Tab-separated table of C-alpha atoms in Angstrom:
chain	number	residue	atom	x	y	z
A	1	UNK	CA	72.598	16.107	-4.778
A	2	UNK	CA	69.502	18.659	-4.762
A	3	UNK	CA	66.352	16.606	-4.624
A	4	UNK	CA	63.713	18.585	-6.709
A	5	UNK	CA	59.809	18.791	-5.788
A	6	UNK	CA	57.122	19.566	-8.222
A	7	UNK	CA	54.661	21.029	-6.695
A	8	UNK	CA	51.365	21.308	-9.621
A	9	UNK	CA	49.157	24.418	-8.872
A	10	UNK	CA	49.634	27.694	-7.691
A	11	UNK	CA	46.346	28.269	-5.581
A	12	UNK	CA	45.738	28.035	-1.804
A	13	UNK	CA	47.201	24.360	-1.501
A	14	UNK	CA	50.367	24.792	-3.652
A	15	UNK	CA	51.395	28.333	-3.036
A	16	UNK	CA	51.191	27.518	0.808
A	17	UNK	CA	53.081	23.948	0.422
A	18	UNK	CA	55.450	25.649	-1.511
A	19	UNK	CA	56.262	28.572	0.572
A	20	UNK	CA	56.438	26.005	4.066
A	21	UNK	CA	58.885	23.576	2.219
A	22	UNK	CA	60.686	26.220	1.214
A	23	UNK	CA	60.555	27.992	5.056
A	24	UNK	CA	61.801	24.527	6.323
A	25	UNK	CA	64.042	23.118	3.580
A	26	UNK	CA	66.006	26.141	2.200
A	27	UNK	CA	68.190	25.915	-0.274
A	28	UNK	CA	68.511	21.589	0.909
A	29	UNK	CA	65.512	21.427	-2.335
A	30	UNK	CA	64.400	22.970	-5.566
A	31	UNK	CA	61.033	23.694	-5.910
A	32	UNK	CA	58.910	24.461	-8.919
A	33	UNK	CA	55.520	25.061	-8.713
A	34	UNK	CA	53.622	24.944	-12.689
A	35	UNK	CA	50.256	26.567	-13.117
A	36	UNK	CA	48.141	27.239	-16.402
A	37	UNK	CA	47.671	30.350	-16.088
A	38	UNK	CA	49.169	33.724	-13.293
A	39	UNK	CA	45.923	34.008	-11.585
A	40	UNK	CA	45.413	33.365	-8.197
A	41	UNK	CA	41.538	34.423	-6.984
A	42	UNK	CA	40.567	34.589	-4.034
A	43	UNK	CA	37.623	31.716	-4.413
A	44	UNK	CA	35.536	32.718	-0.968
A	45	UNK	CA	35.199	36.225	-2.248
A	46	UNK	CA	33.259	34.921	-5.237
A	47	UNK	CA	30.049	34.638	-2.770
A	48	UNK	CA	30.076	38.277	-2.247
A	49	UNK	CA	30.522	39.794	-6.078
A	50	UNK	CA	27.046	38.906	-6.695
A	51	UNK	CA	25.245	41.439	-4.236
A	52	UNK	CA	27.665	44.050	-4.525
A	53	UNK	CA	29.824	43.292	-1.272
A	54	UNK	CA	33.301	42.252	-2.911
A	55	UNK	CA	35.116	44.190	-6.421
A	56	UNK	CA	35.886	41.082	-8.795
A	57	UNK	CA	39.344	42.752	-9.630
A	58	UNK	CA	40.386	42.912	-5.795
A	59	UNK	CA	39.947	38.969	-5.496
A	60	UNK	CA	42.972	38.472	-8.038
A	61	UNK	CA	46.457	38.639	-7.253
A	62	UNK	CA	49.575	37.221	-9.176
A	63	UNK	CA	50.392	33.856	-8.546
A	64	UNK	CA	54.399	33.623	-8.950
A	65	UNK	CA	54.338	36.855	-6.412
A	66	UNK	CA	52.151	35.127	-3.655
A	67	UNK	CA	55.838	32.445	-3.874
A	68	UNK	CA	59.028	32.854	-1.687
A	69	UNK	CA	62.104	34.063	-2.980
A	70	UNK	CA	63.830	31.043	-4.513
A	71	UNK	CA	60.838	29.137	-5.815
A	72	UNK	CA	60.676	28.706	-9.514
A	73	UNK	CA	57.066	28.835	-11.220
A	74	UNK	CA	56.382	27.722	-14.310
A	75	UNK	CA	53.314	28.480	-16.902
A	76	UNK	CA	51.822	25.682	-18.390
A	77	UNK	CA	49.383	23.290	-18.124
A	78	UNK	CA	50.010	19.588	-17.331
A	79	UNK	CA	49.783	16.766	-19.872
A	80	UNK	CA	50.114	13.477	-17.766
A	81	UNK	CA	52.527	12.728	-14.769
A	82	UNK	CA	54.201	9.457	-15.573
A	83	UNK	CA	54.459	8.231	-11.748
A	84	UNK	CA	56.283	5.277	-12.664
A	85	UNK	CA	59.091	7.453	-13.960
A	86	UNK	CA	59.376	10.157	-11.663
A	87	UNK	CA	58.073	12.680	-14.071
A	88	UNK	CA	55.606	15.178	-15.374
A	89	UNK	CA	55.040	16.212	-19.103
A	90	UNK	CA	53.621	19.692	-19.219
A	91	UNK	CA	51.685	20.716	-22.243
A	92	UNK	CA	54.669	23.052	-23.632
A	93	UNK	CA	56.589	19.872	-23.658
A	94	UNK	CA	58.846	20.691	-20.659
A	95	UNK	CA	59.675	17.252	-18.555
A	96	UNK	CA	60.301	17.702	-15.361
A	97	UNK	CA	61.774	15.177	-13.241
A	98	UNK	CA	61.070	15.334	-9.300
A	99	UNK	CA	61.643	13.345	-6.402
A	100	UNK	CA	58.770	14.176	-4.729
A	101	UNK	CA	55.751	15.505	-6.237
A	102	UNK	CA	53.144	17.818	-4.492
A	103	UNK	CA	49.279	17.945	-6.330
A	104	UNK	CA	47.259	20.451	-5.785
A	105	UNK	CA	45.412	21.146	-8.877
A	106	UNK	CA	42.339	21.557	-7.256
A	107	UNK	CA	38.836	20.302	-8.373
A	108	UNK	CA	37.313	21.678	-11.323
A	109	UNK	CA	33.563	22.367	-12.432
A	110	UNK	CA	32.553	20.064	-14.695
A	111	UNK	CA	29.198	21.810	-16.002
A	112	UNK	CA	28.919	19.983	-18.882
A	113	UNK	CA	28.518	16.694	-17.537
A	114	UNK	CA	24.792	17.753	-16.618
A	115	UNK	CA	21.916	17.756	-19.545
A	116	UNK	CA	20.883	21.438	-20.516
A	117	UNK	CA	23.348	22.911	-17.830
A	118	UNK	CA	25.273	25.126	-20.687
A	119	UNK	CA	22.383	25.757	-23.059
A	120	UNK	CA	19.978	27.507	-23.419
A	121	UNK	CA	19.346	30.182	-20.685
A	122	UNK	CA	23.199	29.169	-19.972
A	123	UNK	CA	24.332	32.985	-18.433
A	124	UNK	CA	21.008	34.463	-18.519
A	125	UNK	CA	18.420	32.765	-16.180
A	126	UNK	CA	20.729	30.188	-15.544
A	127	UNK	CA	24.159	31.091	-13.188
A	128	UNK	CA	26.750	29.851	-10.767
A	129	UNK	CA	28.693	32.141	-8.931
A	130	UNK	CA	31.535	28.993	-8.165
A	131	UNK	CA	33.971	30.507	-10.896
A	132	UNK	CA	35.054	34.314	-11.632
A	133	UNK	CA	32.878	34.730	-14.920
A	134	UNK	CA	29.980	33.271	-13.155
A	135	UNK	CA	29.865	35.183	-10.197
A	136	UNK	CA	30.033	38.543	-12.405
A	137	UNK	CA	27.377	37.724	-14.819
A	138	UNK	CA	25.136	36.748	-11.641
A	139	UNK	CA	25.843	40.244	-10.246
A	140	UNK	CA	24.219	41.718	-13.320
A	141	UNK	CA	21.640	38.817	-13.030
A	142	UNK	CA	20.901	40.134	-9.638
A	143	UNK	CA	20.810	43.925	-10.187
A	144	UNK	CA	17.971	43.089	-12.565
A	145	UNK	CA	15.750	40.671	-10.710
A	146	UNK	CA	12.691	42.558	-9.937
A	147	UNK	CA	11.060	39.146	-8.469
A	148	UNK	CA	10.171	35.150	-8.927
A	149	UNK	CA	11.803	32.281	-8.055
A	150	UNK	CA	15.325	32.279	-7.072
A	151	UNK	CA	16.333	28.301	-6.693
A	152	UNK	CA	19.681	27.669	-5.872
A	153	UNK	CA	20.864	23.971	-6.546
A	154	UNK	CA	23.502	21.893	-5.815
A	155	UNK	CA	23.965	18.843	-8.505
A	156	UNK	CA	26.651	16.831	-6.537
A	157	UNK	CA	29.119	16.070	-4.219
A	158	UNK	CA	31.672	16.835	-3.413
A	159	UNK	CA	32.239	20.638	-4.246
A	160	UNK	CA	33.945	23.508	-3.213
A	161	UNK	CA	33.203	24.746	0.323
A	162	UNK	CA	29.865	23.019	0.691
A	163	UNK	CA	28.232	25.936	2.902
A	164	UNK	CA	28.736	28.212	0.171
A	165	UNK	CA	25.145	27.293	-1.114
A	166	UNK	CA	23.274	27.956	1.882
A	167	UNK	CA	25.470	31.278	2.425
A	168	UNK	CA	24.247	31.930	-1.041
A	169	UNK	CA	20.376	31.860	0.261
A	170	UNK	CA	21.331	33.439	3.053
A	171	UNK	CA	22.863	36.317	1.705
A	172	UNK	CA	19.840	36.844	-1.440
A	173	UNK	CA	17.496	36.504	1.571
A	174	UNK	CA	19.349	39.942	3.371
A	175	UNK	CA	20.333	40.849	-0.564
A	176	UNK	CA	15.932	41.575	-1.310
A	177	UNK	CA	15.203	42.702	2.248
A	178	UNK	CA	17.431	44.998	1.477
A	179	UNK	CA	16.068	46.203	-1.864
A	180	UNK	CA	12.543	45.517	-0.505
A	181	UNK	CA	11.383	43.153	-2.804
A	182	UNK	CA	11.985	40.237	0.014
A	183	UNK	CA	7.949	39.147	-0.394
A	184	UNK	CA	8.102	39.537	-4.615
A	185	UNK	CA	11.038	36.810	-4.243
A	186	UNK	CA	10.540	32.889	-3.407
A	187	UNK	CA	13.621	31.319	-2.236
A	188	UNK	CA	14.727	27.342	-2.985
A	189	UNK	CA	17.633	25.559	-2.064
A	190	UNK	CA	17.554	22.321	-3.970
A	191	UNK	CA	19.960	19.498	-2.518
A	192	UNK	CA	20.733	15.940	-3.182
A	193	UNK	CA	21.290	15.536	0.501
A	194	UNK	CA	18.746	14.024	2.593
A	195	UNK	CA	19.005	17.345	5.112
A	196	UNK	CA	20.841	20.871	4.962
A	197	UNK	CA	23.935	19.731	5.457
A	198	UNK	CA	25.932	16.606	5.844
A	199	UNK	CA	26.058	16.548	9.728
A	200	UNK	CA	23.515	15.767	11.781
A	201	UNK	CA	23.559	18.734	14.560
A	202	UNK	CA	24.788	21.361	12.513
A	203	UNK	CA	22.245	20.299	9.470
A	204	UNK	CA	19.259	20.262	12.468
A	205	UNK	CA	21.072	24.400	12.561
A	206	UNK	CA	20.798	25.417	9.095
A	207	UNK	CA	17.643	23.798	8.315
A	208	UNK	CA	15.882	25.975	11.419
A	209	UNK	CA	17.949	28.998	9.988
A	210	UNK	CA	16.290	28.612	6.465
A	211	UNK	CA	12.826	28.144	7.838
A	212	UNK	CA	13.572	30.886	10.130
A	213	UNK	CA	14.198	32.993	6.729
A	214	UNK	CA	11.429	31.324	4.564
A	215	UNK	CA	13.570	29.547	2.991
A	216	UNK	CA	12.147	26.462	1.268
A	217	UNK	CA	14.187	23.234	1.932
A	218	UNK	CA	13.990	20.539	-1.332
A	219	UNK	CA	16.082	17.749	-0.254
A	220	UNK	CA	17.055	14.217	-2.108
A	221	UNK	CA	16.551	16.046	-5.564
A	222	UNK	CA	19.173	14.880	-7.780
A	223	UNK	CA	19.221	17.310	-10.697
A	224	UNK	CA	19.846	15.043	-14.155
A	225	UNK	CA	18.095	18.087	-16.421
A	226	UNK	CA	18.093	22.148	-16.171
A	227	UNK	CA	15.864	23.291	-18.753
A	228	UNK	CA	16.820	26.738	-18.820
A	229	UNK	CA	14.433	27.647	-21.601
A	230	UNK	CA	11.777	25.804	-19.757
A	231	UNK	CA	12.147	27.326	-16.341
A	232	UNK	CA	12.751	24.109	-14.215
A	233	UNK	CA	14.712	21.605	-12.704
A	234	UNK	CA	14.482	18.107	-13.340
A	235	UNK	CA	15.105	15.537	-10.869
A	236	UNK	CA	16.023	11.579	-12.053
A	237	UNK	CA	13.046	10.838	-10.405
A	238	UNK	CA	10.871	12.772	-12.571
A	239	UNK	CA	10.335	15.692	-9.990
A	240	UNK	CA	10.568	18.872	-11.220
A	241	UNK	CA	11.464	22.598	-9.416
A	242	UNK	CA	10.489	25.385	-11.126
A	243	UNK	CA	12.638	28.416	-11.611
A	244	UNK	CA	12.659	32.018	-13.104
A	245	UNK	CA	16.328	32.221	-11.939
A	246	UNK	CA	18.524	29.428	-11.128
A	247	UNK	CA	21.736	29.559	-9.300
A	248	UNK	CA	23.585	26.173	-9.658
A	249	UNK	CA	26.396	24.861	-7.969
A	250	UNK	CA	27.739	22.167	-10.896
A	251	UNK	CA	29.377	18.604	-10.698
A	252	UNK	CA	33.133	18.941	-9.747
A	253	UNK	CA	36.474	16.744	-11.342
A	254	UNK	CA	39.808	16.443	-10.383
A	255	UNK	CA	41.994	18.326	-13.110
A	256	UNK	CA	41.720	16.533	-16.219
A	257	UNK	CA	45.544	15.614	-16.431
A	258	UNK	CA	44.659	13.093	-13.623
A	259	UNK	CA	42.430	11.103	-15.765
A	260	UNK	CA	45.591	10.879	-18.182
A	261	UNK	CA	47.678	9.606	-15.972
A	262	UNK	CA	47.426	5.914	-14.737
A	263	UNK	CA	47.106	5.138	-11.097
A	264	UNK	CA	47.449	8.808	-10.245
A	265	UNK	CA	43.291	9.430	-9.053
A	266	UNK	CA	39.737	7.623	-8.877
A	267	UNK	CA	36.904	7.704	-11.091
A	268	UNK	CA	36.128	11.379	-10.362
A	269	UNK	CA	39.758	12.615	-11.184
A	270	UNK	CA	40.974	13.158	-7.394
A	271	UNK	CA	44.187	11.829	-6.209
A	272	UNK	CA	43.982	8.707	-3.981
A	273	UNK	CA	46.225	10.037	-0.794
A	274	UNK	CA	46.546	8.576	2.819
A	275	UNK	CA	43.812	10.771	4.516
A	276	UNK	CA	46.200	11.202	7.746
A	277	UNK	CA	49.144	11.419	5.739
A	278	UNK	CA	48.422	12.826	2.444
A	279	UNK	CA	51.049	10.386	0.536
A	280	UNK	CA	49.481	8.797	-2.523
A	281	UNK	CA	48.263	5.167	-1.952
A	282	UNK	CA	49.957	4.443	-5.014
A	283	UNK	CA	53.211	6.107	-5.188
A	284	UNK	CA	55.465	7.023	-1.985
A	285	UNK	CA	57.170	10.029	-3.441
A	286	UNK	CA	52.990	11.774	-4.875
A	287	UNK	CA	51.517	13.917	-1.972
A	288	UNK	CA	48.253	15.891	-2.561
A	289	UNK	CA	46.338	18.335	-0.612
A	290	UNK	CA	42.960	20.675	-1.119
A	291	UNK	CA	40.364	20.310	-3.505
A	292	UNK	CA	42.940	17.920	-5.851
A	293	UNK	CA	42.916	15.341	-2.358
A	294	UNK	CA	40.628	12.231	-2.665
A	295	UNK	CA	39.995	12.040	1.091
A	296	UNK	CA	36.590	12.618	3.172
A	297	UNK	CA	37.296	15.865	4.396
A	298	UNK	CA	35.483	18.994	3.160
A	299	UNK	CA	36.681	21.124	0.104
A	300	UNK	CA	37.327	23.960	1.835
A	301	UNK	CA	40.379	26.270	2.229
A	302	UNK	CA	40.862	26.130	5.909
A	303	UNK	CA	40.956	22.222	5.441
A	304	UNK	CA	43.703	23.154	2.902
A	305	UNK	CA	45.575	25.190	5.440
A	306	UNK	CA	45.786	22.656	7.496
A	307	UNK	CA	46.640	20.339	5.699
A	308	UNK	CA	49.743	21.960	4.252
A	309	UNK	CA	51.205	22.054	7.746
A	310	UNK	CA	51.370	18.375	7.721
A	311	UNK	CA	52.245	17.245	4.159
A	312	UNK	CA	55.139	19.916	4.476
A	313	UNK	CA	56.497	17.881	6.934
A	314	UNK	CA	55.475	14.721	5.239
A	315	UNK	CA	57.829	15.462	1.871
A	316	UNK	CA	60.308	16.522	4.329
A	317	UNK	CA	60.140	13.231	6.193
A	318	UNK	CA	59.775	11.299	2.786
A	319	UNK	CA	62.953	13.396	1.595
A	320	UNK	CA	64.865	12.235	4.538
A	321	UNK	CA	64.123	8.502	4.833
A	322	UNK	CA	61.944	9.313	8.224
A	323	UNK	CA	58.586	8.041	8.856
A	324	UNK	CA	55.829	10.008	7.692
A	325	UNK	CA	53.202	11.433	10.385
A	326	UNK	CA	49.971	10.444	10.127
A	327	UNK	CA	48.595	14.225	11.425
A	328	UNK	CA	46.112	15.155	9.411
A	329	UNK	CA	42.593	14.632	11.430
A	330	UNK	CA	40.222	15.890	8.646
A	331	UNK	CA	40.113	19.286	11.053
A	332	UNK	CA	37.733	21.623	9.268
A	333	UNK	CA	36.759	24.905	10.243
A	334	UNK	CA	34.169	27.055	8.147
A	335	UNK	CA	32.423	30.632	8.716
A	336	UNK	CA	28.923	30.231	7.429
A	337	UNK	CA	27.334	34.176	6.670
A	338	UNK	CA	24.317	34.549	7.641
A	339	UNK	CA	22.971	37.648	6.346
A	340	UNK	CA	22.341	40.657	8.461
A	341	UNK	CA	26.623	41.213	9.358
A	342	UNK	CA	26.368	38.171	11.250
A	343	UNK	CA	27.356	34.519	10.076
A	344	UNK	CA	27.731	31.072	12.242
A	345	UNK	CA	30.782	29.047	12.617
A	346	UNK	CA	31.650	25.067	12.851
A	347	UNK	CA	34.463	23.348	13.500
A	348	UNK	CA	34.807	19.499	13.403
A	349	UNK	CA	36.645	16.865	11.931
A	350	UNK	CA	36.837	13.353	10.515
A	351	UNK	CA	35.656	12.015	13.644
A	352	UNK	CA	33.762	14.420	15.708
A	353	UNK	CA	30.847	16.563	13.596
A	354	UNK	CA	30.185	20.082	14.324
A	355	UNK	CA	29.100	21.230	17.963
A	356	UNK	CA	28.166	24.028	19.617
A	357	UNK	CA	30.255	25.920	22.174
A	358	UNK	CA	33.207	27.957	21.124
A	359	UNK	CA	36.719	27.985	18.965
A	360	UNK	CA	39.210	27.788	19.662
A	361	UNK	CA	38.638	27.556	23.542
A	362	UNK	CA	36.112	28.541	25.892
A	363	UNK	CA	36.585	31.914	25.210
A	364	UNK	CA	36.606	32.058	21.561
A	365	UNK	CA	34.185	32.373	18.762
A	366	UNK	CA	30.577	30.994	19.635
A	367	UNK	CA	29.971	27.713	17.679
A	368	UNK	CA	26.817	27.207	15.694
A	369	UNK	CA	25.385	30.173	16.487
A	370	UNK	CA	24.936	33.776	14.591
A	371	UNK	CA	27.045	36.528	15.857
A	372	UNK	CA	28.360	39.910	14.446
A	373	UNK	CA	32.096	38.578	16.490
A	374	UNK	CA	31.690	35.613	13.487
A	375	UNK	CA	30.958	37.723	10.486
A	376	UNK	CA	33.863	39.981	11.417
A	377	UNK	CA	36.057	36.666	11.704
A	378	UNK	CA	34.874	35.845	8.000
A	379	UNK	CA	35.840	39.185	6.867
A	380	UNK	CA	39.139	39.524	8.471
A	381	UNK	CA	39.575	35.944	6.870
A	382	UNK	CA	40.057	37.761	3.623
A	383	UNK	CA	43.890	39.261	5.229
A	384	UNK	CA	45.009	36.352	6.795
A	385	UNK	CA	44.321	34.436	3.391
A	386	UNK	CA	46.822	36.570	2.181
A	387	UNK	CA	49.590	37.325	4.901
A	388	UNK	CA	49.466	34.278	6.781
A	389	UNK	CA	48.184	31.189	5.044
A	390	UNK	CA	49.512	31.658	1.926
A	391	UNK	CA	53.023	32.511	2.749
A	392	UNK	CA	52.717	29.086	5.431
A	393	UNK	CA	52.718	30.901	8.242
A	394	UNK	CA	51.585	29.629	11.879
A	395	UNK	CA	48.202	31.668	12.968
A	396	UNK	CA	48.396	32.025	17.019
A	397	UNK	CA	46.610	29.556	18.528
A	398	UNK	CA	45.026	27.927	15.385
A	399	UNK	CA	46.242	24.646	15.171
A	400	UNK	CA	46.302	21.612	12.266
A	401	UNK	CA	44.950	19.912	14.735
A	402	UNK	CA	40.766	20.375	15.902
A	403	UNK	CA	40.609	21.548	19.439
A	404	UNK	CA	38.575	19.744	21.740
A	405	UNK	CA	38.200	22.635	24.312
A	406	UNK	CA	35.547	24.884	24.253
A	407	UNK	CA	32.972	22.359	22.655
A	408	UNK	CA	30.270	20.981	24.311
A	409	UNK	CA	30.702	17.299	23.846
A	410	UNK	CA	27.364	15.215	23.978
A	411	UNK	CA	27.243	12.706	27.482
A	412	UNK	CA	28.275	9.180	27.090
A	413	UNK	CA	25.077	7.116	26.356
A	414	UNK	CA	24.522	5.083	29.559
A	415	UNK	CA	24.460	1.114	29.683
């Protein structure tokens, strides 16, 4: 009989699950793949619509056209997945029975979750570029800022590809220079990290690349009020950042079917998953990769891609009675622009932060460090999105796995 897999969301994680089950499987499965809506953006592109360096409309492509031949897709959204039965109710009242179920859903913004986020100023003095509407009505924002301060703020983690921010302030920093009004603007990134980033060396990095850029550096500010009519920030604490335009970054869910479904995710709506194997702690036949994933991995789409190589053959192995592989190493690999046409890169993983030397060998990309060869890797990132990752394709010499050669590992501490 013709096991079936669900597979729920049609962006980076389930298009490319989809297309490498199918690749591997053939006609052995039927897989559907359900989405909301037919859709699929490009979500790194966002960054660029606000200064004019991507077109909105070329970031969207269909979603049931990015699938295989042989893969059903199916509009709806999801009411609840009952695991204990095998099965998902979508919101048109289709059931769909599977015997193995792939979520990737993503995370969603949650904006609302943060007092005076969505009123007033809410599109006017108050933006995120994080979602397609946002990062258009920024653009506009943008074009019109003549000078002030620009604060850019990041409520909580985890989000989406958590050096967007700082590319953000990067990128208005080249954006004014530009339209010479650098010295009419004061730029503020607002985090409720303790640092720039989350590791050590490469936070040392990007905090000596924003002073670099006069880039003020607010740190341990957790945002509970944006008074947009007010102009400012509000920290629990009582702190307060002033602002005559705000970008925010707001607090991000797991889809909201998860929170309907019992045992499925954890108190933020992810999906509690193996973080080598990507099989659900709860349920052996549930898999989930991406931004839908519970594990302590960036939200990124390169963690995605690499992920997808191992949860295909995970289902696969599930599917056949094998043992699953426990593959996945939290490899994470991010371009970080820079401004200027030149942007850093850092690779690292679960165990081993981001160091300097080069990807993926010794002769590769330089590793936390600007270059022009690493702003044309994030641009050509945009085709390979596209023609390789998407339709599960292997990328020469890019591996699930993080290299080891090429970086310069720290000495063993002596005894």
């Amino acid at each position: 009989m013709t096991k079936h897999i669900v597979i729920l969301g049609g962006g980076t994680g389930g298009t490319l699950a989809a297309n490498r089950l199918r690749r591997g499987l053939g006609d052995q499965v039927r897989i559907t793949v359900v989405d909301q809506d037919n859709d699929h953006v490009y979500q790194p592109g966002l960054l660029f619509v606000p200064f004019g360096l991507a077109q909105p409309e070329d970031l969207v492509r269909s979603r049931p056209a990015q699938l295989h031949r042989g893969i059903e897709y199916h509009r709806s959204a999801v009411d609840h997945v009952d695991a204990e039965a095998a099965r998902v109710r979508l919101a048109d009242g289709t059931m769909l029975a599977y015997d193995a179920l792939v979520i990737a859903t993503g995370a969603r913004l949650v904006p609302e979750e943060t007092e005076g986020l969505t009123g007033p100023g809410w599109r006017e003095t108050v933006h995120t570029f994080y979602d397609y509407a946002g990062a258009m009505a920024l653009a506009s924002a943008l074009d019109e800022f003549t000078g002030g301060r620009l604060v850019v703020n990041v409520i909580d983690l985890p989000i989406k590809c958590p050096v967007a921010p700082l590319e953000f302030c990067f990128l208005a920093d080249w954006y004014f220079t530009e339209q010479e009004i650098r010295d009419e603007v004061r730029i503020t990134y607002v985090t409720p990290l303790d640092s720039a980033f989350t590791k050590p060396v490469a936070a040392k990095t990007l905090a000596g690349l924003l002073e670099d850029k006069s880039i003020e550096l607010v740190t341990e500010f957790n945002t509970g009020e944006v008074d947009g009519a007010g102009g400012r920030l509000v920290s629990y604490d009582g702190r307060e950042v002033p602002f005559d335009l705000a970008v925010v970054v707001p607090m991000h869910s797991g889809a909201s079917y998860v929170d309907r479904s019992p045992g499925l995710g954890d108190e933020f709506g992810f999906v509690s998953v193996d973080p080598h194997t990507l099989q659900s702690t709860a349920y052996r036949n549930i898999f989930a990769l991406g931004d839908a994933a519970g594990v302590p991995a960036s939200k990124a789409g390169s963690v995605t891609h690499f992920e997808g190589a191992v949860l295909a053959r995970n289902v696969a192995r599930y599917l056949a009675g094998r043992p699953l592989d426990p593959g996945f190493d939290g490899h994470t690999n991010c371009f970080i622009e820079s401004g200027f046409h030149k942007a850093m890169l850092i690779d690292f993983n679960y165990d081993t932060e981001p160091l300097p030397g080069h990807f993926p060998a010794s002769a590769g990309l330089p590793l936390l460090r600007e270059s022009r060869l690493n702003h044309l890797g994030k641009l050509m990132f945009s085709w390979l999105y596209w023609h390789s990752l998407l339709p599960g394709r292997e990328i020469p010499g890019i591996a699930a796995e993080m290299p080891r050669a090429g970086k310069e590992f720290p000495a063993p501490a002596e005894h």
